PDB file of C-alpha atoms and ligand atoms in Angstrom:
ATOM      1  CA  UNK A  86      -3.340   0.964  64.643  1.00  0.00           C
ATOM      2  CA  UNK A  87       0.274   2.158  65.879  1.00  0.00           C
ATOM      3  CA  UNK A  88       1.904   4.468  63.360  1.00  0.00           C
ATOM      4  CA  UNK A  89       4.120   3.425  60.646  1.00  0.00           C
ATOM      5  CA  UNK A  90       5.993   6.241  59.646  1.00  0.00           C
ATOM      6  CA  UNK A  91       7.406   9.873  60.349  1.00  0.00           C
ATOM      7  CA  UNK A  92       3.940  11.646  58.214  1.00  0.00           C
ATOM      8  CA  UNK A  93       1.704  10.510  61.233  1.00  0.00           C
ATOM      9  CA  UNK A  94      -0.491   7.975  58.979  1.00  0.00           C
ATOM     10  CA  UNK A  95      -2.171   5.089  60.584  1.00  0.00           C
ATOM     11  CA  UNK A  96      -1.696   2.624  57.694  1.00  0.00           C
ATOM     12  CA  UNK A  97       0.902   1.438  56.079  1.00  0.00           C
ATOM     13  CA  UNK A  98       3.610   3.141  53.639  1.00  0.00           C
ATOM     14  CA  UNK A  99       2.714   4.188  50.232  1.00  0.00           C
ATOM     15  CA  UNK A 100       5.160   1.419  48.608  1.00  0.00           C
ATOM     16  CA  UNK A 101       3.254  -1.409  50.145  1.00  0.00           C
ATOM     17  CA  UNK A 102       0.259   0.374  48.529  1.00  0.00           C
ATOM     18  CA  UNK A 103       1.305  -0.074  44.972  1.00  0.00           C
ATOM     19  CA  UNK A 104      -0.126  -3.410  43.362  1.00  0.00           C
ATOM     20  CA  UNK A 105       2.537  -4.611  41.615  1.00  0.00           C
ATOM     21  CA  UNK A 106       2.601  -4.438  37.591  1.00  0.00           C
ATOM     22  CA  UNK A 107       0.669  -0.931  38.354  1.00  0.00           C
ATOM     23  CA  UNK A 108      -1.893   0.136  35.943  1.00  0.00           C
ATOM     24  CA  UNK A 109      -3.325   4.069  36.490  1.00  0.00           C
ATOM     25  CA  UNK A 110      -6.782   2.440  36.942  1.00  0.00           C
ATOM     26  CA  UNK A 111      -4.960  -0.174  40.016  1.00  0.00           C
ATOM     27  CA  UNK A 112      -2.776   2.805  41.476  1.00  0.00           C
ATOM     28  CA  UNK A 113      -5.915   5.241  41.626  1.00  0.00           C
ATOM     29  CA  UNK A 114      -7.891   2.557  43.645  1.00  0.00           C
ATOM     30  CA  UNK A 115      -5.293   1.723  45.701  1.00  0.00           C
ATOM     31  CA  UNK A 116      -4.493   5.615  46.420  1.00  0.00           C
ATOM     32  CA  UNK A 117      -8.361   5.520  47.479  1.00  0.00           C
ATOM     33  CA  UNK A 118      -7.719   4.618  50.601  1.00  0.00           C
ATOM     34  CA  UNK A 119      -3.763   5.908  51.722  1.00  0.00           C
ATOM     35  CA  UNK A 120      -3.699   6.804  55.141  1.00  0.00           C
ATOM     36  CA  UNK A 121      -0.092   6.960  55.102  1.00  0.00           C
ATOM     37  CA  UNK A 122       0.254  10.289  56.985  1.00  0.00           C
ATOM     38  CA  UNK A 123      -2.120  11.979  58.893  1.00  0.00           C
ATOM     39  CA  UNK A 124      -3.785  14.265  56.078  1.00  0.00           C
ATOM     40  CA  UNK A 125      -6.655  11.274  55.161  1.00  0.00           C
ATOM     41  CA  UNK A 126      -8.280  12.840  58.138  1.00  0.00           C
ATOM     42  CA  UNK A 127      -8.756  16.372  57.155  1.00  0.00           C
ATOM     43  CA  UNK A 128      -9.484  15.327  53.558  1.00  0.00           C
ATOM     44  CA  UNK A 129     -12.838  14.255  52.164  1.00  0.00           C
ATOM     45  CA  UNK A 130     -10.955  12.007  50.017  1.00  0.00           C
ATOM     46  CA  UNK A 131      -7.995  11.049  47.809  1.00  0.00           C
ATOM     47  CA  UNK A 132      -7.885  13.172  44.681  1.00  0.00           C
ATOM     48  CA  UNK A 133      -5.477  11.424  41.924  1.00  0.00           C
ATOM     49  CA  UNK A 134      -3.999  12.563  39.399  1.00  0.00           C
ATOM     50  CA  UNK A 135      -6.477  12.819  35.796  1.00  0.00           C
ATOM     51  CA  UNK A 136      -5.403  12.606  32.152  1.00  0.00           C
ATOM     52  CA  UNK A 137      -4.630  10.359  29.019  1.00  0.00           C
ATOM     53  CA  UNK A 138      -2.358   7.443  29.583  1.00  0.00           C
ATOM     54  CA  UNK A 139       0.088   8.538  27.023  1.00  0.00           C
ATOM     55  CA  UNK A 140      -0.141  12.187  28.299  1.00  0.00           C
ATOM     56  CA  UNK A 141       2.915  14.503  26.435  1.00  0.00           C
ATOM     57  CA  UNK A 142       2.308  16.992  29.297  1.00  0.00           C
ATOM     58  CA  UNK A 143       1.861  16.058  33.073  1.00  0.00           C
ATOM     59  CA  UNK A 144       0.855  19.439  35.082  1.00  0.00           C
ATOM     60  CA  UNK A 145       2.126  19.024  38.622  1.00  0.00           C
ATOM     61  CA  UNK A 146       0.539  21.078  41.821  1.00  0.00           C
ATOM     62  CA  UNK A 147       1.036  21.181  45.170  1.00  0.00           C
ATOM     63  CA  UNK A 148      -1.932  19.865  46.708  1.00  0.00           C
ATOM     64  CA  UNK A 149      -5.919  19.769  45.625  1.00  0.00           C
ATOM     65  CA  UNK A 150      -7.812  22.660  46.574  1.00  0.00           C
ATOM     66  CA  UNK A 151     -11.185  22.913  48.854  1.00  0.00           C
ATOM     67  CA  UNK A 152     -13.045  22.375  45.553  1.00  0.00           C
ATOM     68  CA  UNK A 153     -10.751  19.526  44.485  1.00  0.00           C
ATOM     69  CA  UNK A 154     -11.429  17.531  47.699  1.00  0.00           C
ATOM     70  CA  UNK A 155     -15.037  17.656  47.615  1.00  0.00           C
ATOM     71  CA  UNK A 156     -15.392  17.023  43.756  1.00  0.00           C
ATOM     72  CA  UNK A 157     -12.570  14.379  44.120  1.00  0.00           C
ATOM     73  CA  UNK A 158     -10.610  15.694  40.784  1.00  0.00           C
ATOM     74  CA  UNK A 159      -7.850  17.605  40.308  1.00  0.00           C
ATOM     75  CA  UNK A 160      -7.471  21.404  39.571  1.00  0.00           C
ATOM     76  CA  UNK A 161     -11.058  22.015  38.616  1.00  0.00           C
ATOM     77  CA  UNK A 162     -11.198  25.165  41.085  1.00  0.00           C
ATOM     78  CA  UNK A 163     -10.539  28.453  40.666  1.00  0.00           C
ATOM     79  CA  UNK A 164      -7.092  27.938  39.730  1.00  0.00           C
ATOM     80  CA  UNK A 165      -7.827  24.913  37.311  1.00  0.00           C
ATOM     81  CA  UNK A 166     -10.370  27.392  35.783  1.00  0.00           C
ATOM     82  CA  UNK A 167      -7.076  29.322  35.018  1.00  0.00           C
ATOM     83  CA  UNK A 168      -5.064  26.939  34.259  1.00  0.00           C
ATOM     84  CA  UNK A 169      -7.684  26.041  31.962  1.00  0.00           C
ATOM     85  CA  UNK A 170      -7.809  29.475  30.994  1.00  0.00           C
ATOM     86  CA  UNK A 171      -3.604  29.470  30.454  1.00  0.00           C
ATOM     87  CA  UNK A 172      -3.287  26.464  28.515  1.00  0.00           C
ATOM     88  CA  UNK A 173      -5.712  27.845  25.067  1.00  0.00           C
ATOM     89  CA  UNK A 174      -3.950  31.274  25.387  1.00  0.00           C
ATOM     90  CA  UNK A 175      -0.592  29.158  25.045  1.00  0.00           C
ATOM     91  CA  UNK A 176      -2.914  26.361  22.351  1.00  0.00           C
ATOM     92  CA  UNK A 177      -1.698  23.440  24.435  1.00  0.00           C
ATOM     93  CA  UNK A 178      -4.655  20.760  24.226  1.00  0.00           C
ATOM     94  CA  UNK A 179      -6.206  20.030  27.656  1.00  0.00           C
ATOM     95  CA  UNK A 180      -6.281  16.534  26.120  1.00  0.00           C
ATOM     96  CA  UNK A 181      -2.642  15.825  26.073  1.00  0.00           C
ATOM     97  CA  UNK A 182      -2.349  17.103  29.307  1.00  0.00           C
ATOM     98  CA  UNK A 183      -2.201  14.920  32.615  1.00  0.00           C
ATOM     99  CA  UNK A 184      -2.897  17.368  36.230  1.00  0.00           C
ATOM    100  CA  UNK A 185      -1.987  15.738  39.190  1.00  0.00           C
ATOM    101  CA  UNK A 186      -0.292  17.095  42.803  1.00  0.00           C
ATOM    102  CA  UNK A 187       2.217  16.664  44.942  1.00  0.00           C
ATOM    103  CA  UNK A 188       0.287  15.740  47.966  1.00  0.00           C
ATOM    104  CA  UNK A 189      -3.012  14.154  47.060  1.00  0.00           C
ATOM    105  CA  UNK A 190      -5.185  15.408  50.285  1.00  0.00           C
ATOM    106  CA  UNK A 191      -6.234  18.647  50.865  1.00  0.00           C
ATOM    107  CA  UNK A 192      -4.322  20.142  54.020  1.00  0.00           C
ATOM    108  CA  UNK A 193      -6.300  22.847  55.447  1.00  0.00           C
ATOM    109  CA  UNK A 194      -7.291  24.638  58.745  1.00  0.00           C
ATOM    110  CA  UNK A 195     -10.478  25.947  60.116  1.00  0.00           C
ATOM    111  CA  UNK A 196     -11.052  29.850  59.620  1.00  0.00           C
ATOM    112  CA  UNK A 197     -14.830  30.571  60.610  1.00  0.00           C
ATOM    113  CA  UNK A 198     -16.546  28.074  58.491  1.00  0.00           C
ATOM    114  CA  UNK A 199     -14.374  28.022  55.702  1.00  0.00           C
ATOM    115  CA  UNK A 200     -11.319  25.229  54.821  1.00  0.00           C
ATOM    116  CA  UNK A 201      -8.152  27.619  54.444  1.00  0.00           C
ATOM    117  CA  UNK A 202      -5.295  25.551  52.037  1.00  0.00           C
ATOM    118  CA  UNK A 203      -2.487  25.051  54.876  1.00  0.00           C
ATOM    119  CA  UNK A 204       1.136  23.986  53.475  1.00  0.00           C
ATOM    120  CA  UNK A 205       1.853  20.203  53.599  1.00  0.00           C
ATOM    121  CA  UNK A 206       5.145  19.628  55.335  1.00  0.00           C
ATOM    122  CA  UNK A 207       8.341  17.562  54.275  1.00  0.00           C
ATOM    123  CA  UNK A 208       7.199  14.065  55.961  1.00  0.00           C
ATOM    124  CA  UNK A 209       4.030  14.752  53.737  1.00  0.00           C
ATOM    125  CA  UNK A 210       4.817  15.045  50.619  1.00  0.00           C
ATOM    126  CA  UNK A 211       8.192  12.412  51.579  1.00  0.00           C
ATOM    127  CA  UNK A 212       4.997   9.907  52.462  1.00  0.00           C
ATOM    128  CA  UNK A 213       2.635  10.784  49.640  1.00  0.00           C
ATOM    129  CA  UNK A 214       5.784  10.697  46.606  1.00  0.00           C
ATOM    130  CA  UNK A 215       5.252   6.880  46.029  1.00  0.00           C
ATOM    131  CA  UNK A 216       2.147   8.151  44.343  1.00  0.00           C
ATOM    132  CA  UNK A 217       3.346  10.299  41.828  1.00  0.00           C
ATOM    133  CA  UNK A 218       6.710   8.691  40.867  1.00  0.00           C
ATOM    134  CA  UNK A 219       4.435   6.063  39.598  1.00  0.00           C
ATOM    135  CA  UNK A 220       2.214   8.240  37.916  1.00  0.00           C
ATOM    136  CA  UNK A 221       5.357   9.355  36.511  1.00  0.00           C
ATOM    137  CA  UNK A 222       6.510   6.011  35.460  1.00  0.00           C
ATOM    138  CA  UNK A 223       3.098   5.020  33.802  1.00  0.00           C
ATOM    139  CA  UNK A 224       2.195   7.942  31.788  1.00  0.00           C
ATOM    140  CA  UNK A 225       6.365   8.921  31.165  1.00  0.00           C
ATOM    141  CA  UNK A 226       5.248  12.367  29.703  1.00  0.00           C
ATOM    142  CA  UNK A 227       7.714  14.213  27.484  1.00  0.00           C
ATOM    143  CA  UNK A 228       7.252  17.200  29.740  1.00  0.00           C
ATOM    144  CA  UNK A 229       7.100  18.016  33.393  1.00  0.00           C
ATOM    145  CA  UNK A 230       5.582  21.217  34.089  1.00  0.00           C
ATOM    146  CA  UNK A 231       5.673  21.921  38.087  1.00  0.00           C
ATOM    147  CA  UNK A 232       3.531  24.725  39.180  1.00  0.00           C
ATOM    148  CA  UNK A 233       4.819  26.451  41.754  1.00  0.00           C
ATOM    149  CA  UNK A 234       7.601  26.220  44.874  1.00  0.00           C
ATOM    150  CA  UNK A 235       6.035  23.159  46.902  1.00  0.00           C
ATOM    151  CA  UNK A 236       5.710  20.757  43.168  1.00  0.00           C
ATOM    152  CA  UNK A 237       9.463  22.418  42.306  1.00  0.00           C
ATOM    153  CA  UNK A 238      11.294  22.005  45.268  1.00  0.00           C
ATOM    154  CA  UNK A 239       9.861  18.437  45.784  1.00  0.00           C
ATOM    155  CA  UNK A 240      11.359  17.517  42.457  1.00  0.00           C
ATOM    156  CA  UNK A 241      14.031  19.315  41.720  1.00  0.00           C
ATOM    157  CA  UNK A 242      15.320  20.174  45.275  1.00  0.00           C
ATOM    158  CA  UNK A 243      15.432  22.866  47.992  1.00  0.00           C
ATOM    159  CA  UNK A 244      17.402  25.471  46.304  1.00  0.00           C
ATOM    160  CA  UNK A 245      15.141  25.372  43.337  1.00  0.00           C
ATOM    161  CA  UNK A 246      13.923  29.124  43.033  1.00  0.00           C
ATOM    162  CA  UNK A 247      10.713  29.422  41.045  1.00  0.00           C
ATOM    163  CA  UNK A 248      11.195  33.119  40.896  1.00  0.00           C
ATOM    164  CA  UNK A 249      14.826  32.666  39.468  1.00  0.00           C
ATOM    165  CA  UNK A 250      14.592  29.970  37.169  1.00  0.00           C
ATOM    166  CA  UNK A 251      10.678  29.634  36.092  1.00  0.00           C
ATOM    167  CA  UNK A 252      10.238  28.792  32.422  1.00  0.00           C
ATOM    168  CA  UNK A 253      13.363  27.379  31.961  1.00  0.00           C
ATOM    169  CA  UNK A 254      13.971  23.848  30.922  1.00  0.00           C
ATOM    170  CA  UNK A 255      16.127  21.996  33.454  1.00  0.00           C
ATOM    171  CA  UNK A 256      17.818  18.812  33.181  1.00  0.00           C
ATOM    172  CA  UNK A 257      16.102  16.031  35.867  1.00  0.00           C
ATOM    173  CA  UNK A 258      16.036  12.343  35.692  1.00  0.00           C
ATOM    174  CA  UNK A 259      11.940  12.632  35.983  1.00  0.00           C
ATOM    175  CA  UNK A 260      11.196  13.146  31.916  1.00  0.00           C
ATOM    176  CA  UNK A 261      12.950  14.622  28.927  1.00  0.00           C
ATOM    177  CA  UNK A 262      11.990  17.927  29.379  1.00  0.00           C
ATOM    178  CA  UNK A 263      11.480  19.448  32.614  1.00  0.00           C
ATOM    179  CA  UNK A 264      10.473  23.154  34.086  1.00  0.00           C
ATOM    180  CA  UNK A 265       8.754  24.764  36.545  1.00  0.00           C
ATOM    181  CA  UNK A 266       6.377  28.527  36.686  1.00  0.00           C
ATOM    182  CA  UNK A 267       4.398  29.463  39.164  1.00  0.00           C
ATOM    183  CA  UNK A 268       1.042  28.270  40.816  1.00  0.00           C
ATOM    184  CA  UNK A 269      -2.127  29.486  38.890  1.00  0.00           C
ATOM    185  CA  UNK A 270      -3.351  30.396  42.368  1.00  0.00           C
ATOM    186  CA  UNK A 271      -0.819  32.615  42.543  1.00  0.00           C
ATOM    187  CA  UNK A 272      -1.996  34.896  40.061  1.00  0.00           C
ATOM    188  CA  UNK A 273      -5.580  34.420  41.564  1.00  0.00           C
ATOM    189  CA  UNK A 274      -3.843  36.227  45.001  1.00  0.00           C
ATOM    190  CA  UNK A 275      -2.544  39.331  42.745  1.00  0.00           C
ATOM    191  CA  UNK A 276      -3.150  42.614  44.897  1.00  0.00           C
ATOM    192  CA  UNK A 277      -5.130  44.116  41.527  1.00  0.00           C
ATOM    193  CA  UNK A 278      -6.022  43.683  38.219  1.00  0.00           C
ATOM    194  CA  UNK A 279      -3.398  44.916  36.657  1.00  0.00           C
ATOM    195  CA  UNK A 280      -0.527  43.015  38.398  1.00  0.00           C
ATOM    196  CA  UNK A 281      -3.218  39.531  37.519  1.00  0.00           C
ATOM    197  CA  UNK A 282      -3.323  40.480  33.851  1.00  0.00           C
ATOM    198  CA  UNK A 283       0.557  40.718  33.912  1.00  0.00           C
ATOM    199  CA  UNK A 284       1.346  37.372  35.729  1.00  0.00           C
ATOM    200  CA  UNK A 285      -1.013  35.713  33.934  1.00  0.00           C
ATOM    201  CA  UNK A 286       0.602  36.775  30.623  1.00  0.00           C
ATOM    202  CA  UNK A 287       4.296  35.771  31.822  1.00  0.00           C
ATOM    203  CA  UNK A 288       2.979  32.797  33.179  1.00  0.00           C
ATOM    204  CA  UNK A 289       1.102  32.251  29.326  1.00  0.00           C
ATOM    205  CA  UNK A 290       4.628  32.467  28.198  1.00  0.00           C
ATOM    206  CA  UNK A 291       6.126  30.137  30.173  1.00  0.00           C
ATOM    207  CA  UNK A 292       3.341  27.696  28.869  1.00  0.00           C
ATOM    208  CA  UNK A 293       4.116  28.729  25.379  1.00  0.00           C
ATOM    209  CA  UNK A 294       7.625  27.077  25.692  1.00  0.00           C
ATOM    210  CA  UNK A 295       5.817  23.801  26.365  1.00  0.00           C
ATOM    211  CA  UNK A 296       3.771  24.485  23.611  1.00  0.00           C
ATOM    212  CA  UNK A 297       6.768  25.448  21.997  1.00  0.00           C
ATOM    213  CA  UNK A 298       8.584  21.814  23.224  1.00  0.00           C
ATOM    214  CA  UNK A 299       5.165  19.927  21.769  1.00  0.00           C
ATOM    215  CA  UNK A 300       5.739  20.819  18.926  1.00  0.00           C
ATOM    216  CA  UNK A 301       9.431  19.910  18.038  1.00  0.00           C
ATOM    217  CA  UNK A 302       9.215  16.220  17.002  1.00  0.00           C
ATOM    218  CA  UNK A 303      10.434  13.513  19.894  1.00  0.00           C
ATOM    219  CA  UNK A 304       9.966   9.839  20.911  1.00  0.00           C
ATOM    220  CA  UNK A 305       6.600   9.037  22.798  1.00  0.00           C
TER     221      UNK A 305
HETATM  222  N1  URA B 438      -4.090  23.642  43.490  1.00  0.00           N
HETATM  223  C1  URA B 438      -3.297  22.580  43.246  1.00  0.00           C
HETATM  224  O1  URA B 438      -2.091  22.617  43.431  1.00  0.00           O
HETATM  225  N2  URA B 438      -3.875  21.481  42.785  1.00  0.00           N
HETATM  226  C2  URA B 438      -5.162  21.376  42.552  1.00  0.00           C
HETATM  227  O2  URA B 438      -5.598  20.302  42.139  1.00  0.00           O
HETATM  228  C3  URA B 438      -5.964  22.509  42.800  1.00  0.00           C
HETATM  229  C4  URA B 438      -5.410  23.634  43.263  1.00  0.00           C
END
């Protein structure tokens, strides 16, 4: 089939994807088989976003991980682990808490025999944003958390710097209450343990201002 966009995909765009009067059981099937840029190739699948309909929090990555595409659910790697790991240090419930990604293949290039996480590009996550602005719209979560530079900038634009503005709540049209801190992975790649222990516990802060958000009473 010719191609039908600028992401390289075969099929067709993500909007004609999207059975209309969406439900997050009809968008997940239909995400099942995107091949609306050229990333359905590399991946072993489509991995969705997970959570409770009426999720408070959505958690927002860049992409899923090695482990992610062969499991087929989001951030239950190594840096879901931590994430896990984050959110009871901060006592945010992994039950009001919705993990999904900006690009739902996992990009990646050959290194020996292992799958090394390559960046998606602009067309990518352009082709693949159908996706989550309708997760968005279905769950409508009182607060966007967007872990790390590719989930920030795709949201809240280029000059978003996660190393400047990280825990702070930013106004967006996307939910109430929006901010961004970095990727768990992130802290994974720390040079030693002493630099990991210290970036986990700002990045435990950050979370604590969700926690801290969850708390205050609001609309739902
Ligand atoms: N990293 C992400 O951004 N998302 C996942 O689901 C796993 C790792």
């Amino acid at each position: 089939m010719a191609k039908r966009n600028d992401a390289g995909g075969d099929g067709p765009p993500v909007p004609d994807l999207i059975p209309d009067r969406p439900s997050l059981k009809t968008v997940r099937d239909a995400a099942r088989d995107c091949q609306a840029c050229d990333l359905y190739k590399r991946g072993t699948q489509t991995v969705f976003g997970e959570g409770p309909r009426r999720a408070e929090v959505m958690m927002v990555g860049e992409q899923p991980g090695d482990a992610e595409d062969l499991a087929g659910h989001p951030f239950v790697g190594p840096a879901g682990k931590l994430l896990d790991r984050a959110l009871v240090e901060a006592g945010i419930d992994r039950a009001v808490v919705y993990v999904t990604n900006v690009v739902k293949h996992f990009k990646w290039e050959p290194r020996g025999k292992r799958r090394i996480h390559a960046k998606p590009n602009g067309a990518e996550i352009a082709a693949c944003r159908p996706w989550l602005e309708t997760e968005i719209a279905l769950v409508k979560p009182r607060v966007v958390v967007l872990l790390g530079a590719t989930a920030a900038q795709a949201l809240l634009g280029r000059g978003f710097k996660v190393s400047q503005q990280r825990g702070m709540f930013v106004p967006s049209p996307i939910a109430p209450r929006v901010t961004a801190t970095v990727h768990p992975s992130s802290i994974l790649r720390a040079p030693d343990d002493e630099s990991r222990r210290a970036e986990m516990k700002r990045f435990v802060a950050d979370l604590k201002r969700v926690a801290a958000e969850l708390g205050k009473p609001g609309a739902k």
